mmCIF file of C-alpha atoms in Angstrom:
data_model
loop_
_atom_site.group_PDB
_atom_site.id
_atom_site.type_symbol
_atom_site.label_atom_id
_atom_site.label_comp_id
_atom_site.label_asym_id
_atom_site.label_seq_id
_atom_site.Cartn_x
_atom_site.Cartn_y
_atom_site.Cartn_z
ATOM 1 C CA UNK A 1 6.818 14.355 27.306
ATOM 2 C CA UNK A 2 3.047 12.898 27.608
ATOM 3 C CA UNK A 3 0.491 13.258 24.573
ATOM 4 C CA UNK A 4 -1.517 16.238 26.585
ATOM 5 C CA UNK A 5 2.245 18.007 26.826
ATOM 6 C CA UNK A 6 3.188 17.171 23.295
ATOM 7 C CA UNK A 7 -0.672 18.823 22.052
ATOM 8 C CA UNK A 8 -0.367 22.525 24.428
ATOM 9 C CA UNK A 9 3.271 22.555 23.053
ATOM 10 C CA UNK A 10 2.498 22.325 18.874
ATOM 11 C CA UNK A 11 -0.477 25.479 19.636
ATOM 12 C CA UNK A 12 2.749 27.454 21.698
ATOM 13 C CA UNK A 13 5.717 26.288 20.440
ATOM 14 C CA UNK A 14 6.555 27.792 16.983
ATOM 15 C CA UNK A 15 9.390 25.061 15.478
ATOM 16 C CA UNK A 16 7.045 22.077 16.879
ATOM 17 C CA UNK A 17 4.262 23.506 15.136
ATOM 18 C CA UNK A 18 6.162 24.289 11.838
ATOM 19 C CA UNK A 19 7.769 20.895 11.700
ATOM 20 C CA UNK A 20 4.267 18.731 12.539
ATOM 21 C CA UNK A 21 2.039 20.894 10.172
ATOM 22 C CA UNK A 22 5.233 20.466 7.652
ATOM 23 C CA UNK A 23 5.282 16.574 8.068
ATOM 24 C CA UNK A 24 1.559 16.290 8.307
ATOM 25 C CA UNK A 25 1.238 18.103 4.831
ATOM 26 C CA UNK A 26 4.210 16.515 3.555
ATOM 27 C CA UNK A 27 2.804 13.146 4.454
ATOM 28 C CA UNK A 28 -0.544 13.789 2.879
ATOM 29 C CA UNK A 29 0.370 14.564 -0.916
ATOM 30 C CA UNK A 30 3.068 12.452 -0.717
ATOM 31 C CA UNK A 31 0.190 9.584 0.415
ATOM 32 C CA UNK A 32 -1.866 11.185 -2.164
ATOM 33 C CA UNK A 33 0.577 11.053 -5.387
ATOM 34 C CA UNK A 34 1.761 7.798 -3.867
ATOM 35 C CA UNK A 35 -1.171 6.367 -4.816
ATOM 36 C CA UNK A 36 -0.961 6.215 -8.914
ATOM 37 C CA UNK A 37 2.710 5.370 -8.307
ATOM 38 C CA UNK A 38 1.938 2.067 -7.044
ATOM 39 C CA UNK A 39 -1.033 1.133 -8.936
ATOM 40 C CA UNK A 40 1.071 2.483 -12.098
ATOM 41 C CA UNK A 41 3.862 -0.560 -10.894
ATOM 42 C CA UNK A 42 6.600 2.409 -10.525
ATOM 43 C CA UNK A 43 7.544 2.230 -7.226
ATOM 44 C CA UNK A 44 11.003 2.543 -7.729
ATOM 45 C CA UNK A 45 9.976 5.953 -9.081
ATOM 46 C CA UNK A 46 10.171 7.554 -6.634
ATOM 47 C CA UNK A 47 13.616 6.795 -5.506
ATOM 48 C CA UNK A 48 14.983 7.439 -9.416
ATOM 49 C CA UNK A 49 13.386 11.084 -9.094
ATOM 50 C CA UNK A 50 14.681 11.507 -5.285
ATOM 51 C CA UNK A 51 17.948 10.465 -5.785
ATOM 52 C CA UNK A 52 18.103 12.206 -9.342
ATOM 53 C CA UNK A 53 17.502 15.931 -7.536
ATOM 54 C CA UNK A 54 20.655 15.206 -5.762
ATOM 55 C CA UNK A 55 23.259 17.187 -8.321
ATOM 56 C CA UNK A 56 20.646 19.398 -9.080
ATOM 57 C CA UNK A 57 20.783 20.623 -5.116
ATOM 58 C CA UNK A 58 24.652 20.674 -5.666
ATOM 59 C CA UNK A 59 24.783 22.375 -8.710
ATOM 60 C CA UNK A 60 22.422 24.940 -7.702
ATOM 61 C CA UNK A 61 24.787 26.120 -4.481
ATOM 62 C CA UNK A 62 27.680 25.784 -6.995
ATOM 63 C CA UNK A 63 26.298 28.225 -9.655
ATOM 64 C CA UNK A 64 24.756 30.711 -6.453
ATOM 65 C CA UNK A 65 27.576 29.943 -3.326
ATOM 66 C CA UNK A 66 24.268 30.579 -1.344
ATOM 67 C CA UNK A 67 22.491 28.171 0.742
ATOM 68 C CA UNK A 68 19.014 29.276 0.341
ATOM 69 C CA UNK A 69 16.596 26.297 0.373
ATOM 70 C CA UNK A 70 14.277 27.956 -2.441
ATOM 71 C CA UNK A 71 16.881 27.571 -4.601
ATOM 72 C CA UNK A 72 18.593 24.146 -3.649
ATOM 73 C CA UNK A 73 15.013 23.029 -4.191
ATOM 74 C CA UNK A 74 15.009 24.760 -7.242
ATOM 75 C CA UNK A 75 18.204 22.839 -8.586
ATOM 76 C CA UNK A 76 16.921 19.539 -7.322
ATOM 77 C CA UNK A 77 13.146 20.491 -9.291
ATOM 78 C CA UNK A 78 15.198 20.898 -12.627
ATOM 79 C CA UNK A 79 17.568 18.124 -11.473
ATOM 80 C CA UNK A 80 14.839 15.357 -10.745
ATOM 81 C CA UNK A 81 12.455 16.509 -13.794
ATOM 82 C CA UNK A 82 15.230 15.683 -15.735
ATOM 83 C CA UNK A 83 15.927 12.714 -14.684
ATOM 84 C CA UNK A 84 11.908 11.835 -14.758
ATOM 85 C CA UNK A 85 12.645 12.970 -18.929
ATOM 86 C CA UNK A 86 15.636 10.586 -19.507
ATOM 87 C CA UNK A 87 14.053 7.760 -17.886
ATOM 88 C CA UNK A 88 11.077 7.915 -20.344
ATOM 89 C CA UNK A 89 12.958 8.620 -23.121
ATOM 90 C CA UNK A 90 15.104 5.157 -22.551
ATOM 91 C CA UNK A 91 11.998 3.555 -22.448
ATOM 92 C CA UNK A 92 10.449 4.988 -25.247
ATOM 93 C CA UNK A 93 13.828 4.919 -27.308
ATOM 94 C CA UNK A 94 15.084 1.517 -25.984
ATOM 95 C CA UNK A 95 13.966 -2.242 -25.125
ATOM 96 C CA UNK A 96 14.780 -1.871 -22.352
ATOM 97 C CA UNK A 97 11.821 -2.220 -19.205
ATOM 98 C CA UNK A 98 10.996 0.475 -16.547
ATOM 99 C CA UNK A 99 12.943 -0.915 -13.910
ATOM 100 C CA UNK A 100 16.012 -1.231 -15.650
ATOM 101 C CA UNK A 101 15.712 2.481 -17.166
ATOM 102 C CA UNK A 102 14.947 3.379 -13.304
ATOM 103 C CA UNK A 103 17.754 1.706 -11.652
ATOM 104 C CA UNK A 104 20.356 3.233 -14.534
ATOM 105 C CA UNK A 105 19.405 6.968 -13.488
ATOM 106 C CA UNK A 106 18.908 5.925 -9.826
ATOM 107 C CA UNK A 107 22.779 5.088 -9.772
ATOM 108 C CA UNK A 108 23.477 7.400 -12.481
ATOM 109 C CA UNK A 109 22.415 10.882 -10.927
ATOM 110 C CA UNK A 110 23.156 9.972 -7.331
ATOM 111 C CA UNK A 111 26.736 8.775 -7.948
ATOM 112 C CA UNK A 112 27.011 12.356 -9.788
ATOM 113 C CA UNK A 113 25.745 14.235 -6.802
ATOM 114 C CA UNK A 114 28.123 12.294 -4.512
ATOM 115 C CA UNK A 115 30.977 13.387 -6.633
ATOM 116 C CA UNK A 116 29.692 17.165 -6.447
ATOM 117 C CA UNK A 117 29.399 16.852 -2.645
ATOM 118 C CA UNK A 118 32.659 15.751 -2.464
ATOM 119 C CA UNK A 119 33.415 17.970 -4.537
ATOM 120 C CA UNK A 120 31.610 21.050 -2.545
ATOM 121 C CA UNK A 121 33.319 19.927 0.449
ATOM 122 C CA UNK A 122 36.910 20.850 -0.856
ATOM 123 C CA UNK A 123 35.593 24.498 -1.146
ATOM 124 C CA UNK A 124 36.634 27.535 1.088
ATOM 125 C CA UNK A 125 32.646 27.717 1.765
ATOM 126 C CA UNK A 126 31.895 24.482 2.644
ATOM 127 C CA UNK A 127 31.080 24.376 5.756
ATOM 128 C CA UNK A 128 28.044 26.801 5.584
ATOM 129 C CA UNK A 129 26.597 24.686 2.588
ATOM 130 C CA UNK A 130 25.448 21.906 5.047
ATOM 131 C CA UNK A 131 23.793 20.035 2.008
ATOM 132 C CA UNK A 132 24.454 16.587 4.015
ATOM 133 C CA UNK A 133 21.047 17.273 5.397
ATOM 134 C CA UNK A 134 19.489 16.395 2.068
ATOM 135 C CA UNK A 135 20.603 12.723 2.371
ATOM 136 C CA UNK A 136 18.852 12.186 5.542
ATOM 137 C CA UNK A 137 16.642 15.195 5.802
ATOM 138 C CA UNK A 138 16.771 17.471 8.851
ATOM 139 C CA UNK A 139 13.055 18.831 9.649
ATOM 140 C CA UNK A 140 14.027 21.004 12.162
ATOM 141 C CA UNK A 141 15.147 23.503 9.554
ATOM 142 C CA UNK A 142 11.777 23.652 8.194
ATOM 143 C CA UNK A 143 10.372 27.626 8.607
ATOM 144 C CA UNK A 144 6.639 28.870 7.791
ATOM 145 C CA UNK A 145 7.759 29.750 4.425
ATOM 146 C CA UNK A 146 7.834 26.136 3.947
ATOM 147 C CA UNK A 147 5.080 24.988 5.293
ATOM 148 C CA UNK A 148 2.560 27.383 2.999
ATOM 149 C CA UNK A 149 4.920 26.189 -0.141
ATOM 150 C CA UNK A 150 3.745 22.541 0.602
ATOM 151 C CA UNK A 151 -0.152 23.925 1.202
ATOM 152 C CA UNK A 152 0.067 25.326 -1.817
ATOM 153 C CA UNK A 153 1.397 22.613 -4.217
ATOM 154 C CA UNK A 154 -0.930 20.099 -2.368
ATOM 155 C CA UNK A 155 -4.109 22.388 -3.146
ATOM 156 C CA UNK A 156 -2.890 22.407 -6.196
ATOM 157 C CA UNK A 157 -2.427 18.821 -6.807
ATOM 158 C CA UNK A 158 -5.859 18.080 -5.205
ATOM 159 C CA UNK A 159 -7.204 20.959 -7.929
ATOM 160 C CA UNK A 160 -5.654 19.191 -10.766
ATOM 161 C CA UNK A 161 -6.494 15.197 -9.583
ATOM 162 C CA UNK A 162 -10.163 16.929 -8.813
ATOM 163 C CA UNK A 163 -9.781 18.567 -12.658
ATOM 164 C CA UNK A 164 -8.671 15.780 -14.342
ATOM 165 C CA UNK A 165 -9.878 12.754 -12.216
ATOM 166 C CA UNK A 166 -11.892 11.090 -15.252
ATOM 167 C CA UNK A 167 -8.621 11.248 -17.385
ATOM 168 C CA UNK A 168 -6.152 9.654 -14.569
ATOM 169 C CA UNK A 169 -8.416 7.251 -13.442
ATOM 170 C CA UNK A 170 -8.926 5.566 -17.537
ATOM 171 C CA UNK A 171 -5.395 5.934 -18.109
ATOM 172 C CA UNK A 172 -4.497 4.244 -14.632
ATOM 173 C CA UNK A 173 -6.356 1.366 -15.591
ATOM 174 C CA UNK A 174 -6.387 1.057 -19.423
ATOM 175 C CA UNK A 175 -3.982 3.396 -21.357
ATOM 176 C CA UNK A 176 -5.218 1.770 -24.431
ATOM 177 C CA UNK A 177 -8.590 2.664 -23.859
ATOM 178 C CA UNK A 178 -8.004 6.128 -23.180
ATOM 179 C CA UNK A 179 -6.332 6.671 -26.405
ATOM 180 C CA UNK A 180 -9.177 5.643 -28.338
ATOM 181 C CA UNK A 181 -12.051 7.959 -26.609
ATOM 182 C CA UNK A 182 -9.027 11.086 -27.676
ATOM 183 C CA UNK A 183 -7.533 11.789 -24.534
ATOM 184 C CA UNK A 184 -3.810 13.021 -24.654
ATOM 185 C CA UNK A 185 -1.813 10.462 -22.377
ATOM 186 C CA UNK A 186 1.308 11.450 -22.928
ATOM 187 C CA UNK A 187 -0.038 15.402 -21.430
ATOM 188 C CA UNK A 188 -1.792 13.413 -18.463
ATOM 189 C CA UNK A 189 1.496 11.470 -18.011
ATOM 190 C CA UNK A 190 3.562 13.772 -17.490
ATOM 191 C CA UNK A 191 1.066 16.184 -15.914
ATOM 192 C CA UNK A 192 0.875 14.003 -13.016
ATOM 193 C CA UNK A 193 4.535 12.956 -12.927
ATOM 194 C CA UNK A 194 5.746 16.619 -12.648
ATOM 195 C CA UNK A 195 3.473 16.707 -9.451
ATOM 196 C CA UNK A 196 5.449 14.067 -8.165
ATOM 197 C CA UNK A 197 8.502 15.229 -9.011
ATOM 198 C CA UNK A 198 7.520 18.396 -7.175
ATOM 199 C CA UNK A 199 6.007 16.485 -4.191
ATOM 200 C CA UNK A 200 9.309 14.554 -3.865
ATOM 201 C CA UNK A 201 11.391 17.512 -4.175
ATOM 202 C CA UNK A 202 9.840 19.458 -1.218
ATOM 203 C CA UNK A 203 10.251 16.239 0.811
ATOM 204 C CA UNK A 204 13.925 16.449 0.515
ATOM 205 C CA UNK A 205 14.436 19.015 3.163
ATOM 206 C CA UNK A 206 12.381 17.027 5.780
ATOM 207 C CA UNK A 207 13.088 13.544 4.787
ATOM 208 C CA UNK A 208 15.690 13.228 2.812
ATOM 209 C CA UNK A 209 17.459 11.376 -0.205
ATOM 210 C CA UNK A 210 17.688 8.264 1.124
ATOM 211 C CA UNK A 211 13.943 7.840 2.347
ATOM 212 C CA UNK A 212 11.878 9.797 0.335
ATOM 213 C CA UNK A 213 10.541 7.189 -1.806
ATOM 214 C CA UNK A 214 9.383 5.295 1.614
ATOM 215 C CA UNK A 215 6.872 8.459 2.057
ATOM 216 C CA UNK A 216 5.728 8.076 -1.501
ATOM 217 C CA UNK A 217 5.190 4.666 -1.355
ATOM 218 C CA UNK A 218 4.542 3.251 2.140
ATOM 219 C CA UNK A 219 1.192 4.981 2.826
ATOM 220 C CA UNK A 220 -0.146 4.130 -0.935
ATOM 221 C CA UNK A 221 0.495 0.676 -0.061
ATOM 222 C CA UNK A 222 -1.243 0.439 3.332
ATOM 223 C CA UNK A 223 -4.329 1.739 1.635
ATOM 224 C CA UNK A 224 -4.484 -0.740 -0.931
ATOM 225 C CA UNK A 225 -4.776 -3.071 1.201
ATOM 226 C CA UNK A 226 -8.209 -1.402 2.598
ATOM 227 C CA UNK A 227 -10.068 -0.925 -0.692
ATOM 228 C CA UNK A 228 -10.436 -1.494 -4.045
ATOM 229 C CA UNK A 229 -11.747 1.884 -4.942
ATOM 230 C CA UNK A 230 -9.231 4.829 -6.398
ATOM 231 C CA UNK A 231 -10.947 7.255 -4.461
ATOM 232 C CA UNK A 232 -11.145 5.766 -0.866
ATOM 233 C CA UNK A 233 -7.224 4.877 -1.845
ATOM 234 C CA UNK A 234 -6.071 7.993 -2.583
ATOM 235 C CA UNK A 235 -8.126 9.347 0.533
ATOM 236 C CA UNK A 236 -6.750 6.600 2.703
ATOM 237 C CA UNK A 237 -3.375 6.740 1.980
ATOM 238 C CA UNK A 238 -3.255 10.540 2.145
ATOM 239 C CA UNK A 239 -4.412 10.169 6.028
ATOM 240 C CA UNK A 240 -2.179 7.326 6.396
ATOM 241 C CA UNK A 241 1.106 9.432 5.049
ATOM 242 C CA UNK A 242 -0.032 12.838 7.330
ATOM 243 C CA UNK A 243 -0.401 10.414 10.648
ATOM 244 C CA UNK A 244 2.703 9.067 9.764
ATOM 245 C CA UNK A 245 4.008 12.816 9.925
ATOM 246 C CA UNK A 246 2.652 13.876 12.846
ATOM 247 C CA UNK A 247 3.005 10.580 15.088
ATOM 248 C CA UNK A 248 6.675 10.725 13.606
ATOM 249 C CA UNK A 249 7.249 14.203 14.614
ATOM 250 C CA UNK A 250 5.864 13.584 18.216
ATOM 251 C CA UNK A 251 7.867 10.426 18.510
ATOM 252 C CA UNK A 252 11.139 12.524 17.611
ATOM 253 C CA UNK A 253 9.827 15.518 19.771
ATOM 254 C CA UNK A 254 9.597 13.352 23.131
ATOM 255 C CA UNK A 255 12.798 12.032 23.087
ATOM 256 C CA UNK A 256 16.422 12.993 22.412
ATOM 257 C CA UNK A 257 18.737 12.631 19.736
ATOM 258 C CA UNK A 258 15.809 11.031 17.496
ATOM 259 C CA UNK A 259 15.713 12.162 13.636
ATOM 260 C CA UNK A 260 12.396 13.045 12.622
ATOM 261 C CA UNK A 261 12.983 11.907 9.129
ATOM 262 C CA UNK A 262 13.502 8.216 9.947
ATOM 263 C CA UNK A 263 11.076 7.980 12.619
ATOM 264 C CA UNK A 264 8.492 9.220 10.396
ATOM 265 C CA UNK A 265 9.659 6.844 7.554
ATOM 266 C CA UNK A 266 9.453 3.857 10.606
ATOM 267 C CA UNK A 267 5.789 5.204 11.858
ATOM 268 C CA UNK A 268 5.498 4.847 7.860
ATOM 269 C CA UNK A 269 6.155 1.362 7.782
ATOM 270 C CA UNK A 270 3.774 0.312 11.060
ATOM 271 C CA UNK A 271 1.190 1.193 9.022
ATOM 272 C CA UNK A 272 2.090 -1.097 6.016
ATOM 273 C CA UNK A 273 2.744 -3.597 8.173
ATOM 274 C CA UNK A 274 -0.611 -3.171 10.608
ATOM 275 C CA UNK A 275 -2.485 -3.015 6.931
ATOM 276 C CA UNK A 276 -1.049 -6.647 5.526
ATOM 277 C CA UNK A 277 -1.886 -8.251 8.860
ATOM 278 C CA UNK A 278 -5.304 -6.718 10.036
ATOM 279 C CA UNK A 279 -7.341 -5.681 6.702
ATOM 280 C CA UNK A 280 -10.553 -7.499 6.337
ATOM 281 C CA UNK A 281 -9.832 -8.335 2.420
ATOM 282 C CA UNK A 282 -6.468 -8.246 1.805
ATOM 283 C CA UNK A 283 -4.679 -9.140 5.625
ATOM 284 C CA UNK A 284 -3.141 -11.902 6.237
ATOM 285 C CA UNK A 285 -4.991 -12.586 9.450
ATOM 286 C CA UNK A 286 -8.464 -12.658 7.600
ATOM 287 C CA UNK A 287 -6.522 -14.632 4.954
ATOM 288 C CA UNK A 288 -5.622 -17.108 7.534
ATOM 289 C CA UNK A 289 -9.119 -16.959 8.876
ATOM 290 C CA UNK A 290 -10.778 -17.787 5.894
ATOM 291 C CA UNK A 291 -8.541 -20.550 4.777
ATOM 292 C CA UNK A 292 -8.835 -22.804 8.220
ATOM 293 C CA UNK A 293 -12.769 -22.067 7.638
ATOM 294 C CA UNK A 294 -12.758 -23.148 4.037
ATOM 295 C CA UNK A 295 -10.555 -26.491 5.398
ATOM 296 C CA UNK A 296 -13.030 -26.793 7.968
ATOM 297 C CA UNK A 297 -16.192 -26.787 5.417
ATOM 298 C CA UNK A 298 -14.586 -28.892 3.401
ATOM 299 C CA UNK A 299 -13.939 -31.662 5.989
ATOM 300 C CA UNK A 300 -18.086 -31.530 6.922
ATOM 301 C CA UNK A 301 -18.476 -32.057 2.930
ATOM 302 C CA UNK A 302 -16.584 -34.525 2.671
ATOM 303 C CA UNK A 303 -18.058 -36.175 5.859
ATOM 304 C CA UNK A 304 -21.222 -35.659 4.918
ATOM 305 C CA UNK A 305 -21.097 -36.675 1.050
ATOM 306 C CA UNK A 306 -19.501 -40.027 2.333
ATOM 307 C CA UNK A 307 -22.883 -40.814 4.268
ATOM 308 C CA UNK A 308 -24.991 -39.469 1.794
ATOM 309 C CA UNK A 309 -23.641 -41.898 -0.527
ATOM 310 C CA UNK A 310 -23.689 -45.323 1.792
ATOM 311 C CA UNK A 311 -27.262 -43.738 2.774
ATOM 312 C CA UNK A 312 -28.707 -43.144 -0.571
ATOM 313 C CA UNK A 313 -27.984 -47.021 -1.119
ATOM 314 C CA UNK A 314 -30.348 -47.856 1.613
ATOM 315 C CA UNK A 315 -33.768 -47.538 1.725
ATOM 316 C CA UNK A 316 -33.500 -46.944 5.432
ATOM 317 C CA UNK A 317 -30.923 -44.705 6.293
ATOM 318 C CA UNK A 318 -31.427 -45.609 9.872
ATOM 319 C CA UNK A 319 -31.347 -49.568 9.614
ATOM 320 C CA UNK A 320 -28.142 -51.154 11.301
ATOM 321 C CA UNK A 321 -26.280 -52.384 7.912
ATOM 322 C CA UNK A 322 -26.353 -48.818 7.005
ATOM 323 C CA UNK A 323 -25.223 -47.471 10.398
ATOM 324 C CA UNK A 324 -22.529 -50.406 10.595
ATOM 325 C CA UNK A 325 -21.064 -49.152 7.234
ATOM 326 C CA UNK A 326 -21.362 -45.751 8.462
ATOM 327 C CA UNK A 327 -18.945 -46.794 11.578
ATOM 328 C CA UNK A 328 -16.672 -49.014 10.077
ATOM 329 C CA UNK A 329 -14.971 -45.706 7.856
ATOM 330 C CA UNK A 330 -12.124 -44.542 9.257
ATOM 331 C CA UNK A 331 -12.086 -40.964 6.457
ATOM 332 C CA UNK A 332 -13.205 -38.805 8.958
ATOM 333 C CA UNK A 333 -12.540 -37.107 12.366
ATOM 334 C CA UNK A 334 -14.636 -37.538 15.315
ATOM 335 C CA UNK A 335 -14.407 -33.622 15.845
ATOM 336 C CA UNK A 336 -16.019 -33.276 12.435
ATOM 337 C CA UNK A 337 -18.859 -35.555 13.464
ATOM 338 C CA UNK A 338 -19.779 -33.739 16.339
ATOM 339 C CA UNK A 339 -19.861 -30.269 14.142
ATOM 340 C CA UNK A 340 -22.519 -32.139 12.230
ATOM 341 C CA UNK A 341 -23.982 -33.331 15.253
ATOM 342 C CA UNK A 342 -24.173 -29.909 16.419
ATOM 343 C CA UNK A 343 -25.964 -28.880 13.003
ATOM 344 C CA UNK A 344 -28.507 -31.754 13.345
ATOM 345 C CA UNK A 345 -27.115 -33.342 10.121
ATOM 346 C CA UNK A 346 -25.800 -36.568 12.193
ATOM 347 C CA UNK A 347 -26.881 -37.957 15.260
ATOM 348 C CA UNK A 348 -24.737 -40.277 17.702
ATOM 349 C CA UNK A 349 -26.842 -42.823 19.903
ATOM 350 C CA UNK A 350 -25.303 -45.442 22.157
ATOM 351 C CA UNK A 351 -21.809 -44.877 20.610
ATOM 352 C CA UNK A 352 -23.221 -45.386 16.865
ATOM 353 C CA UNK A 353 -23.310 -42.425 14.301
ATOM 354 C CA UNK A 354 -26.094 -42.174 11.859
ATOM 355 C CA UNK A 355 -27.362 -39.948 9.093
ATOM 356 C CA UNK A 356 -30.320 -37.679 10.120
ATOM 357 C CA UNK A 357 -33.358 -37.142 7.700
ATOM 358 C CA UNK A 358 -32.063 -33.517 7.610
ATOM 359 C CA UNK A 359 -28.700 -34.691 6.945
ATOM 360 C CA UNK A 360 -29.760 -36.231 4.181
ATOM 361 C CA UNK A 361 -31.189 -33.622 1.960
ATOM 362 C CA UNK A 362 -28.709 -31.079 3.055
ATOM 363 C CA UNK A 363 -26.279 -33.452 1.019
ATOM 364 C CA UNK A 364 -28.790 -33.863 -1.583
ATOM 365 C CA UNK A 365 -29.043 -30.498 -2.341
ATOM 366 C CA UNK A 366 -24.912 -30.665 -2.130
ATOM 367 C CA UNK A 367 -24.995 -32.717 -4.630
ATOM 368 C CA UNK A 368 -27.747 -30.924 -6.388
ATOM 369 C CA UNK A 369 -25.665 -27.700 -6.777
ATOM 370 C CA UNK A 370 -23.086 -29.965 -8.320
ATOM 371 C CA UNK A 371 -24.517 -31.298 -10.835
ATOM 372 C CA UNK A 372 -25.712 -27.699 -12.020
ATOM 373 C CA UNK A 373 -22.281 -26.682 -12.141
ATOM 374 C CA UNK A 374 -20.940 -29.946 -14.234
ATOM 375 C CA UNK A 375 -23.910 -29.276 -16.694
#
């Protein structure tokens, strides 16, 4: 299937265009909550809260024998909100750190659901309870019920970051602070982790257990490396996570026997991976750039504070002694002469290298600069 296939088939094909406006939605709050997740430092978050709706997603069909996915979601809402609870309360209550109180209800909750779906399995209706798909995800089962569930809890969690931007962005950055001027953190807090929790949950169906916390996190952290500001992050990350949806989805639509779910998580990760390399601040490329070019500068400082100093003993920094000095070093390249050369700082005549006037005060003022700093 080519790209000009794959576009007349999402505006006439019903289940393609359920399942790329799903992932594309999905992908942008998901990008969007992401975001205060990782500059928070929870990242495991959001695999504690996806792995702690499990048993509420079992429990749910256990209590109802239905598998209606309003209601599974339901269960795993309760499920992961409670888990969200506990692991602030064993922070609050204990010494122990986030990660630790993470990874306990991580293992906790999910080794409970196992048991359930084990459990479930046993059961005269177990084979029309096909909760398996809520490991892995399976977006094809995603209807246009769906779809205007996840527009409307991302208008409203662009509503309430809009509402209360002021409030999450001081608290992000200095909780301290934000106690002082009267603000109630703990309401923020958990106003913004319920959102979360809810973004998470809806992800289930399309993504899955297993890789849900990849969609929360992977497009946050390909924007960071693009900006410093909140805004253009949140922004970023939320087109990041929907392109990571839709390429996903077309990538899984053009070929067979491809789960949308992982390829979306993959498309996900190209992005992360694209961002450390190629971003202008933060890349490793640029990185890499700037560090030979620093090396590089250095080496013609070096060069040229050697001469200046052999040169600013002479009176003539053109007389022969001076010039013999000059060529009897053996500190620098040849390479880094002729950059100099090439800057008019050093000039090379019958095989003899030699300061230029220009040269000269160019390591004067070198040295000038210096000397300000020292004092």
């Amino acid at each position: 299937m080519d790209l000009a296939e794959y576009i007349q088939l999402v505006f006439t094909d019903y289940t393609l265009r359920t399942i790329t406006l799903g992932t594309a939605i999905l992908g942008a709050v998901t990008g969007m909550l992401g975001s205060f997740a990782v500059l928070r430092k929870q990242s495991l978050l959001g695999d504690a809260i996806s792995h702690a709706a499990l048993p509420g997603i079992a429990i749910a069909f256990l209590i109802t024998g239905i598998k209606d996915s309003n209601v599974l979601l339901l269960g795993a809402l309760i499920s992961g909100l409670v888990g969200t609870f506990w692991i602030r309360g064993i922070m609050n209550k204990t010494h122990l750190k986030s990660d630790t109180a993470l990874g306990l209800i991580l293992s906790l909750f999910f080794g409970f659901g196992m048991l359930l779906l084990t459990f479930i399995q046993k059961q005269p209706n177990a084979n029309q309870a096909g909760l398996d798909k809520y490991l892995f995800g399976q977006a094809a089962t995603l209807v246009e019920s769906d779809v205007w569930m996840m527009t409307l809890v991302t208008g409203s969690c662009l509503f309430v970051l809009l509402l209360f931007w002021k409030e999450f962005k001081i608290l992000l950055f200095d909780a301290d602070y934000t106690k002082t001027l009267g603000f109630n953190t703990k309401f923020i807090d958990v106003l913004i982790t319920t959102f979360i929790v809810l973004a998470i949950v809806l992800g289930l169906q399309t993504v899955g257990v297993v890789l849900m916390s990849a969609m929360l996190l992977a497009p946050a952290a390909a924007a960071r490396q693009w900006t410093n500001s909140l805004g253009y992050m949140v922004i970023i990350a939320s087109v990041f996570g929907a392109l990571s949806g839709v390429v996903g989805t077309a990538i899984s639509a053009s070929q067979n026997n491809l789960s949308t779910g992982p390829v979306i998580v993959i498309v996900a990760g190209v992005f992360v991976l694209i961002s450390f390399v190629f971003s202008p601040s933060r890349g490793l490329l640029f990185k890499q750039i700037r560090l030979l070019k620093n090396r590089r500068d250095l080496k013609l400082h070096k060069t040229l504070s050697f001469m200046y100093n052999i040169a600013r003993t002479h009176d003539d920094i053109s007389h022969p002694h001076a010039i013999k000095i000059l060529n009897n070093f053996q500190g620098y390249t040849t390479g880094t002469l002729q950059k100099l050369v090439r800057k008019n700082y050093v000039r090379l005549e019958a095989g003899q290298w030699s300061l230029t006037l220009e040269g000269f005060k160019a390591a004067s003022n070198l040295y000038n600069q210096q000397d300000h700093k020292d004092e």
